[in-house]
Coordinates of C-alpha atoms in Angstrom, one line a residue:
X1 CA 1.6 13.4 7.7
X2 CA -0.4 11.9 4.9
X3 CA -0.6 15.1 3.1
X4 CA 1.9 15.8 0.2
X5 CA 3.9 19.0 0.8
X6 CA 6.2 21.0 -1.6
X7 CA 10.0 20.8 -0.4
X8 CA 10.9 24.2 0.8
X9 CA 12.7 26.0 3.4
X10 CA 10.7 27.7 6.4
X11 CA 11.1 31.1 7.8
X12 CA 10.8 32.2 11.5
X13 CA 7.5 33.7 10.4
X14 CA 6.2 30.4 9.1
X15 CA 6.9 28.6 12.5
X16 CA 5.4 31.5 14.4
X17 CA 1.9 31.5 12.5
X18 CA 1.9 27.8 12.8
X19 CA 2.5 27.7 16.2
X20 CA -0.4 30.1 16.9
X21 CA -2.5 28.0 14.7
X22 CA -2.0 25.0 16.6
X23 CA -2.5 26.6 19.9
X24 CA -5.9 28.1 18.7
X25 CA -6.9 24.6 17.3
X26 CA -6.3 22.9 20.2
X27 CA -8.2 25.1 22.3
X28 CA -11.1 24.7 19.5
X29 CA -10.8 20.9 19.9
X30 CA -11.4 21.0 23.8
X31 CA -14.8 22.4 22.9
X32 CA -15.7 20.3 19.9
X33 CA -15.2 17.0 21.8
X34 CA -17.8 18.1 24.4
X35 CA -20.7 18.6 21.9
X36 CA -23.5 16.3 22.8
X37 CA -23.6 14.4 19.3
X38 CA -19.8 14.2 19.0
X39 CA -18.5 10.5 19.0
X40 CA -22.0 9.0 19.0
X41 CA -21.6 6.6 16.4
X42 CA -21.2 2.8 16.3
X43 CA -17.8 1.7 17.3
X44 CA -15.6 0.9 14.3
X45 CA -11.9 -0.4 13.9
X46 CA -9.6 0.1 11.2
X47 CA -6.0 -0.8 10.4
X48 CA -2.9 0.2 8.3
X49 CA -0.2 -2.4 7.4
X50 CA 3.2 -1.2 6.3
X51 CA 5.1 -3.8 4.0
X52 CA 8.4 -4.2 2.7
X53 CA 9.1 -4.6 -1.3
X54 CA 11.8 -7.1 -2.4
X55 CA 13.2 -8.5 -5.5
X56 CA 13.4 -12.0 -6.5
X57 CA 16.8 -12.3 -4.6
X58 CA 15.3 -11.1 -1.3
X59 CA 17.3 -7.6 -1.6
X60 CA 15.1 -4.6 -1.3
X61 CA 13.3 -3.1 -4.2
X62 CA 12.8 0.6 -4.4
X63 CA 10.1 1.0 -6.5
X64 CA 7.2 2.1 -4.2
X65 CA 6.2 5.3 -6.6
X66 CA 6.3 3.1 -9.6
X67 CA 4.1 0.4 -8.0
X68 CA 1.5 3.2 -6.6
X69 CA 1.1 4.4 -10.4
X70 CA 0.5 0.7 -11.6
X71 CA -2.0 0.0 -8.6
X72 CA -4.2 2.8 -9.3
X73 CA -5.7 2.2 -5.8
X74 CA -5.9 5.1 -3.0
X75 CA -5.6 2.4 -0.3
X76 CA -2.2 2.1 -1.2
X77 CA 0.2 4.9 -0.2
X78 CA 4.0 5.7 0.1
X79 CA 6.2 5.5 2.9
X80 CA 9.5 7.0 3.9
X81 CA 11.7 4.4 2.2
X82 CA 11.2 3.5 -1.6
X83 CA 11.1 -0.2 -0.5
X84 CA 7.9 0.3 1.6
X85 CA 4.4 0.6 1.1
X86 CA 1.3 1.2 3.2
X87 CA -2.1 -0.4 2.8
X88 CA -4.9 1.6 4.4
X89 CA -7.8 -1.1 5.1
X90 CA -11.5 -0.2 5.3
X91 CA -13.1 0.4 8.6
X92 CA -15.4 -2.0 9.7
X93 CA -18.0 -2.2 12.6
X94 CA -16.8 -3.8 15.7
X95 CA -19.9 -5.7 16.0
X96 CA -19.8 -9.3 14.6
X97 CA -16.6 -10.4 12.6
X98 CA -14.4 -7.5 12.2
X99 CA -11.1 -9.3 12.6
X100 CA -12.0 -11.6 9.9
X101 CA -13.0 -8.9 7.7
X102 CA -9.9 -7.3 8.3
X103 CA -8.0 -10.3 7.7
X104 CA -9.8 -10.9 4.5
X105 CA -9.2 -7.6 3.0
X106 CA -5.6 -7.7 4.0
X107 CA -5.3 -10.8 2.1
X108 CA -7.3 -9.4 -0.8
X109 CA -4.9 -6.2 -1.3
X110 CA -1.9 -8.4 -0.6
X111 CA -2.9 -10.6 -3.5
X112 CA -3.6 -7.5 -5.7
X113 CA -0.2 -5.9 -4.7
X114 CA 1.7 -9.3 -5.4
X115 CA 0.0 -9.6 -8.9
X116 CA 0.8 -6.2 -9.8
X117 CA 4.5 -6.3 -8.3
X118 CA 5.5 -9.2 -10.3
X119 CA 5.1 -7.7 -13.3
X120 CA 8.4 -5.4 -12.0
X121 CA 9.9 -8.6 -10.6
X122 CA 8.9 -7.4 -7.0
X123 CA 7.4 -9.3 -4.3
X124 CA 5.8 -7.7 -1.1
X125 CA 6.4 -9.0 2.4
X126 CA 4.9 -8.2 6.0
X127 CA 7.9 -8.4 8.4
X128 CA 8.8 -5.8 11.4
X129 CA 12.4 -5.5 9.9
X130 CA 13.5 -7.2 6.6
X131 CA 16.2 -10.2 7.8
X132 CA 18.4 -9.3 4.7
X133 CA 18.6 -5.3 5.1
X134 CA 22.1 -4.0 4.8
X135 CA 23.4 -0.6 5.9
X136 CA 23.7 0.6 2.6
X137 CA 20.1 0.6 2.2
X138 CA 19.7 2.8 5.2
X139 CA 20.9 6.0 3.3
X140 CA 18.8 8.8 1.6
X141 CA 19.5 7.3 -1.9
X142 CA 16.6 5.1 -0.5
X143 CA 14.3 7.9 0.6
X144 CA 11.1 8.3 -1.2
X145 CA 11.3 11.2 -3.6
X146 CA 8.4 13.4 -2.0
X147 CA 8.5 16.7 -0.4
X148 CA 7.3 15.7 3.1
X149 CA 9.9 13.0 3.6
X150 CA 12.7 15.5 2.5
X151 CA 11.5 18.0 4.8
X152 CA 11.1 15.7 7.7
X153 CA 14.7 14.7 7.5
X154 CA 16.0 18.0 7.2
X155 CA 14.2 19.5 10.1
X156 CA 14.7 16.6 12.4
X157 CA 18.5 16.5 11.7
X158 CA 18.3 20.4 12.2
X159 CA 16.8 20.2 15.6
X160 CA 19.2 17.7 16.6
X161 CA 22.4 19.4 15.2
X162 CA 24.4 16.3 15.2
X163 CA 24.3 12.5 13.7
X164 CA 21.8 10.1 15.0
X165 CA 23.4 7.5 17.1
X166 CA 22.3 4.0 16.7
X167 CA 23.3 1.7 19.4
X168 CA 21.6 -1.4 20.1
X169 CA 23.3 -4.1 22.1
X170 CA 22.1 -7.6 23.0
X171 CA 24.8 -9.7 24.5
X172 CA 27.1 -10.9 21.9
X173 CA 25.4 -9.4 19.0
X174 CA 25.2 -5.4 18.6
X175 CA 24.8 -2.6 16.0
X176 CA 26.4 0.6 16.8
X177 CA 26.8 3.3 14.2
X178 CA 26.5 7.0 13.6
X179 CA 24.1 8.4 10.9
X180 CA 22.6 11.6 9.3
X181 CA 20.0 9.4 7.3
X182 CA 16.4 9.4 8.4
X183 CA 16.0 6.2 6.3
X184 CA 17.0 4.3 9.3
X185 CA 13.6 5.0 10.8
X186 CA 12.0 3.6 7.7
X187 CA 13.4 0.0 8.4
X188 CA 10.6 -0.4 10.6
X189 CA 7.3 -1.5 9.4
X190 CA 3.9 -1.7 11.6
X191 CA 0.5 -3.1 11.6
X192 CA -1.3 0.2 13.1
X193 CA -4.9 -0.6 14.6
X194 CA -7.4 2.0 15.2
X195 CA -10.3 1.9 17.6
X196 CA -13.2 4.3 17.7
X197 CA -13.8 5.5 21.4
X198 CA -16.4 7.8 22.9
X199 CA -15.0 10.8 24.4
X200 CA -16.2 10.2 28.2
X201 CA -14.6 6.7 28.0
X202 CA -11.4 7.9 26.2
X203 CA -9.2 8.4 29.1
X204 CA -10.0 5.1 30.5
X205 CA -9.6 3.1 27.2
X206 CA -6.3 5.0 26.5
X207 CA -4.9 4.3 29.9
X208 CA -5.9 0.6 29.8
X209 CA -4.2 0.3 26.3
X210 CA -1.1 1.8 27.7
X211 CA -1.1 -0.4 30.8
X212 CA -1.6 -3.6 28.6
X213 CA 0.6 -2.8 25.7
X214 CA 3.7 -4.8 27.3
X215 CA 1.5 -7.7 26.8
X216 CA 0.5 -7.0 23.3
X217 CA 3.8 -6.5 22.1
X218 CA 5.4 -9.4 24.1
X219 CA 3.1 -12.0 22.4
X220 CA 3.5 -10.4 19.0
X221 CA 6.9 -9.3 18.6
X222 CA 8.3 -10.0 14.9
X223 CA 11.3 -7.6 14.7
X224 CA 14.3 -9.6 15.9
X225 CA 16.8 -9.3 13.2
X226 CA 18.6 -6.3 12.2
X227 CA 21.7 -6.0 10.0
X228 CA 22.2 -9.8 10.5
X229 CA 22.2 -9.4 14.2
X230 CA 19.8 -10.9 16.6
X231 CA 18.6 -8.0 18.7
X232 CA 15.7 -7.3 20.7
X233 CA 12.8 -9.2 20.3
X234 CA 10.9 -6.1 18.9
X235 CA 13.9 -4.1 17.7
X236 CA 11.7 -1.6 16.1
X237 CA 11.0 -0.1 19.3
X238 CA 14.6 0.8 20.2
X239 CA 15.7 1.5 16.5
X240 CA 12.7 3.9 16.0
X241 CA 13.3 5.7 19.1
X242 CA 17.1 6.3 18.2
X243 CA 16.7 7.2 14.5
X244 CA 14.3 9.9 15.1
X245 CA 15.5 11.4 18.4
X246 CA 15.9 15.1 17.4
X247 CA 17.2 15.9 21.1
X248 CA 20.6 17.0 22.3
X249 CA 21.5 17.4 25.8
X250 CA 20.7 20.9 27.0
X251 CA 23.0 23.0 29.0
X252 CA 20.5 23.4 31.9
X253 CA 20.9 19.7 32.3
X254 CA 17.5 18.5 31.2
X255 CA 16.2 17.4 27.8
X256 CA 13.3 17.8 25.5
X257 CA 11.0 14.8 25.6
X258 CA 11.4 12.2 22.6
X259 CA 9.2 12.4 19.5
X260 CA 9.1 8.8 20.0
X261 CA 7.7 8.1 23.1
X262 CA 5.7 5.8 25.5
X263 CA 3.9 8.8 26.9
X264 CA 4.3 11.5 29.7
X265 CA 1.7 10.1 32.2
X266 CA -1.6 8.6 32.9
X267 CA -4.4 10.8 31.2
X268 CA -6.4 12.4 33.9
X269 CA -9.7 13.3 32.3
X270 CA -9.9 13.8 28.6
X271 CA -8.3 13.1 25.2
X272 CA -7.6 16.7 24.8
X273 CA -4.5 16.4 27.3
X274 CA -2.7 14.4 24.6
X275 CA -3.3 17.0 22.1
X276 CA -2.2 19.7 24.3
X277 CA 0.6 17.9 25.3
X278 CA 1.7 17.5 21.7
X279 CA 1.3 21.2 21.1
X280 CA 3.1 22.4 24.1
X281 CA 6.0 20.1 24.3
X282 CA 7.1 19.5 20.6
X283 CA 8.6 22.1 18.2
X284 CA 6.9 22.0 14.7
X285 CA 8.5 20.1 11.7
X286 CA 5.9 21.1 9.0
X287 CA 4.7 24.7 9.5
X288 CA 2.2 24.6 6.8
X289 CA -0.7 26.6 6.9
X290 CA -4.0 25.5 5.2
X291 CA -7.2 27.2 4.2
X292 CA -10.4 25.4 5.8
X293 CA -12.2 23.4 2.9
X294 CA -14.2 21.1 4.7
X295 CA -18.0 21.6 4.5
X296 CA -18.8 19.5 7.3
X297 CA -20.2 20.8 10.3
X298 CA -17.1 20.2 12.5
X299 CA -13.7 21.9 12.1
X300 CA -11.1 19.9 10.0
X301 CA -8.1 21.2 12.1
X302 CA -5.7 20.3 9.6
X303 CA -2.6 22.0 11.2
X304 CA -3.2 20.3 14.5
X305 CA -3.5 16.9 12.7
X306 CA -0.4 17.5 10.8
X307 CA 1.7 18.5 14.0
X308 CA 0.2 15.3 15.8
X309 CA 1.5 13.3 12.9
X310 CA 4.9 14.5 13.3
X311 CA 5.2 12.9 16.8
X312 CA 5.2 9.0 17.3
X313 CA 3.9 7.8 20.6
X314 CA 3.2 4.1 20.7
X315 CA -0.4 4.7 21.5
X316 CA -1.8 7.9 19.8
X317 CA -5.0 10.0 20.1
X318 CA -6.6 10.9 16.8
X319 CA -9.3 13.1 16.1
X320 CA -11.6 13.1 12.8
X321 CA -14.1 15.5 11.8
X322 CA -16.0 13.4 9.5
X323 CA -19.7 12.8 10.4
X324 CA -20.5 13.7 14.0
X325 CA -16.9 13.5 14.4
X326 CA -14.9 11.1 16.9
X327 CA -11.9 10.2 18.6
X328 CA -9.6 7.1 18.0
X329 CA -7.1 5.2 20.0
X330 CA -4.1 4.3 17.4
X331 CA -2.1 1.5 18.6
X332 CA 1.3 1.9 16.8
X333 CA 3.3 -0.7 18.4
X334 CA 2.3 -3.6 16.7
X335 CA 4.8 -5.0 14.0
X336 CA 3.9 -6.1 10.4
X337 CA 3.5 -10.0 10.2
X338 CA 4.1 -12.7 10.2
X339 CA 0.7 -13.5 8.7
X340 CA -2.9 -12.0 8.2
X341 CA -4.2 -14.4 10.9
X342 CA -1.4 -13.4 13.3
X343 CA -1.9 -9.7 12.7
X344 CA -5.9 -10.0 13.1
X345 CA -5.2 -11.7 16.2
X346 CA -2.8 -9.3 17.5
X347 CA -5.4 -6.5 16.8
X348 CA -8.2 -8.7 18.7
X349 CA -5.7 -9.1 21.8
X350 CA -4.8 -5.4 22.0
X351 CA -8.4 -4.0 21.6
X352 CA -9.8 -6.6 23.9
X353 CA -7.6 -6.0 26.9
X354 CA -8.0 -2.2 26.4
X355 CA -11.9 -2.6 26.7
X356 CA -12.0 -5.4 29.0
X357 CA -9.9 -4.1 31.9
X358 CA -10.8 -0.4 31.3
X359 CA -13.5 -0.2 34.2
X360 CA -10.6 -1.3 36.7
X361 CA -8.0 1.0 35.3
X362 CA -8.3 3.4 38.3
X363 CA -7.4 0.5 40.7
X364 CA -4.5 -0.6 38.6
X365 CA -3.2 3.1 38.0
X366 CA -3.0 3.4 42.0
X367 CA -0.8 0.6 42.2
X368 CA 1.3 0.9 38.9
X369 CA 3.1 4.3 38.6
X370 CA 3.3 5.5 34.9
X371 CA 7.0 5.0 35.1
X372 CA 6.3 1.2 35.9
X373 CA 4.1 0.9 32.9
X374 CA 7.0 2.5 30.6
X375 CA 9.5 -0.2 32.2
X376 CA 7.3 -2.6 31.3
X377 CA 7.0 -1.8 27.9
X378 CA 10.6 -1.5 27.2
X379 CA 11.3 -4.9 28.7
X380 CA 8.7 -6.6 26.6
X381 CA 10.2 -5.1 23.5
X382 CA 13.5 -6.5 24.5
X383 CA 12.8 -9.7 25.8
X384 CA 9.4 -10.7 24.8
X385 CA 8.1 -13.8 26.1
X386 CA 11.1 -14.0 28.5
X387 CA 10.4 -10.7 30.0
X388 CA 9.6 -10.2 33.7
X389 CA 7.4 -6.9 34.5
X390 CA 6.2 -5.2 37.3
X391 CA 2.7 -6.1 38.1
X392 CA 0.3 -5.7 41.4
X393 CA 0.0 -8.8 43.5
X394 CA -2.5 -9.3 46.3
X395 CA -1.1 -7.9 49.6
X396 CA 2.0 -6.6 48.3
X397 CA 3.8 -3.7 49.7
X398 CA 6.6 -3.3 47.2
X399 CA 6.8 -3.7 43.4
X400 CA 7.1 -7.1 42.5
X401 CA 8.5 -8.6 39.0
X402 CA 6.1 -11.4 37.4
X403 CA 6.9 -13.4 34.3
X404 CA 5.0 -11.8 31.3
X405 CA 3.8 -15.2 30.2
X406 CA 1.6 -15.4 33.4
X407 CA 0.1 -11.9 32.9
X408 CA -0.6 -12.6 29.1
X409 CA -2.4 -16.0 30.1
X410 CA -4.7 -13.7 32.6
X411 CA -5.3 -11.2 29.8
X412 CA -6.7 -13.7 27.6
X413 CA -10.0 -14.0 29.6
X414 CA -9.9 -10.0 30.0
X415 CA -9.6 -9.7 26.4
X416 CA -12.5 -12.1 25.8
X417 CA -14.8 -10.0 28.0
X418 CA -13.6 -7.0 26.4
X419 CA -14.4 -8.1 22.8
X420 CA -18.0 -9.4 24.3
X421 CA -18.6 -5.8 25.3
X422 CA -17.9 -4.7 21.6
X423 CA -20.5 -7.3 20.6
X424 CA -17.8 -9.4 18.6
X425 CA -19.2 -12.7 17.8
X426 CA -18.2 -15.7 20.2
X427 CA -16.7 -17.8 17.6
X428 CA -14.7 -14.9 16.2
X429 CA -13.1 -13.8 19.5
X430 CA -12.5 -17.5 20.2
X431 CA -10.7 -18.0 16.9
X432 CA -8.3 -15.2 17.4
X433 CA -7.6 -15.4 21.1
X434 CA -6.8 -18.9 20.3
X435 CA -4.0 -17.9 18.1
X436 CA -2.6 -15.7 21.0
X437 CA -3.1 -18.6 23.3
X438 CA -1.3 -21.1 20.9
X439 CA 1.7 -18.8 20.8
X440 CA 2.0 -18.4 24.3
X441 CA 1.8 -22.3 24.7
X442 CA 4.6 -23.0 22.3
X443 CA 6.7 -19.9 23.0
X444 CA 6.8 -19.0 19.1
X445 CA 6.5 -15.5 18.2
X446 CA 7.6 -14.0 14.8
X447 CA 10.6 -12.8 16.7
X448 CA 11.5 -16.0 18.3
X449 CA 11.1 -18.0 15.1
X450 CA 13.3 -15.7 13.1
X451 CA 16.1 -15.6 15.8
X452 CA 16.2 -19.1 16.7
X453 CA 16.3 -20.2 12.8
X454 CA 18.8 -17.8 12.0
X455 CA 21.0 -19.4 14.8
X456 CA 20.3 -22.7 13.7
X457 CA 21.1 -21.8 9.9
X458 CA 24.5 -20.3 11.0
X459 CA 25.9 -23.5 12.1
X460 CA 26.2 -24.7 8.5
X461 CA 26.6 -21.6 6.4
X462 CA 27.8 -17.9 6.7
X463 CA 25.7 -15.4 8.3
X464 CA 24.8 -13.7 5.0
X465 CA 23.6 -17.0 3.6
X466 CA 21.6 -17.7 6.7
X467 CA 19.7 -14.4 6.6
X468 CA 18.9 -15.1 2.9
X469 CA 17.8 -18.5 3.6
X470 CA 15.9 -17.1 6.8
X471 CA 14.0 -14.7 4.5
X472 CA 13.2 -17.5 2.0
X473 CA 11.8 -19.8 4.8
X474 CA 9.7 -16.8 6.2
X475 CA 8.2 -15.9 2.9
X476 CA 7.1 -19.5 2.1
X477 CA 5.7 -19.7 5.5
X478 CA 3.9 -16.2 5.0
X479 CA 2.6 -17.2 1.7
X480 CA 0.9 -20.4 3.2
X481 CA -0.8 -18.1 5.8
X482 CA -0.6 -20.5 9.0
X483 CA -0.1 -18.7 12.2
X484 CA 3.5 -18.6 13.1
X485 CA 2.9 -20.9 16.1
X486 CA 2.4 -23.6 13.6
X487 CA 5.4 -23.0 11.3
X488 CA 8.2 -25.8 11.5
X489 CA 10.9 -25.1 13.8
X490 CA 14.4 -26.4 12.6
X491 CA 16.0 -25.7 16.1
X492 CA 13.7 -28.0 17.8

């Protein structure tokens, strides 16, 4: 999805040739990842941060392409909407102090972005969904003027054949509307974390990342407000799924799998299964054929990678042909914000759990069917730290719901053990896991802070003014850089 594409109409022959190409490439991948030297490199961690661009009044600032020209830095990339940018952070070795390195570069890049953006009266903000976002901002008028986004919007709508239905209900507050605009999907911004994983360990690590994702999401939620409404703690999850759902009911009574998905089952043996699923379950959107330009010893597989980027699982398998080649788990569910320290802590907790529990994953998979893990994910997205999830108990003979807070507390030691396996320094892991522990103790996540603050402000002003004030308070706290658990809480 990072490739620039010229906007054009595709023929049936384009799709047929592309389909053959990705089937051929997934077969090639099966052999490549079994080569003796493949994936034999020191473990690295990477990250991508998506940010909002807003003006001095807190409205969106649709200037991303103008800013990119001014920045002259390839680590900054465009996003679907004109008021978003992505910062691609440098990969770092897992050994030592990787999360401090990530947080430091994040701050440096953010400061540079700020210094350039202020020249055109624009300010960057890291938040899952901008509290002052309005429905008028979710139209194609705000779509970034690049071919790949126009193709994506056209093809998803063509596959669906009807408007997308956005319906999110949370008690007294709800949003419910129909739209043909893909820019609704662009309302979501995330902090995507990558972990290199050896091929023989991949299935265990990936399955563990799936199993523990509800705990990571519940304690890191930062997308509680959409269009002035207090909704799910991580509203991004349901909004993304509904805004990119190209499916319609089939006459036979079954539906194609969603392109935004938790997954289709536990990985049995190999990462290859995830690539094969994507090739065999999803219609292509970008049937572009490329000539193999890479001079490396491993095939680039550009069509397969392009196709993988046109589906959006919450954890994704990634193939790289660089060097000896490697596989990565991409953790895609974490939101942007509230601060660099919070995001680094979320990365440490997610990676630590995935590595720390992987040796016991077979035992857990035998006690937690995949559909229970998926249920846990959506419960955590909706209710955050108030969620109860299905989790195995000693001597159980039926599924038991347990407060997610209890499991997060247990997972802190698991995450610490996992980070130790990666040779993360002791003071490093303690620093970032303490941030998670503090969030758990106070009950204050980004989502909780924004929703509770908005409700408090509504008591003395209109909802529109309350959202604007909320944004100002959030912005000031983010600039100070303290973890969200240390922010002042007006409702207490």
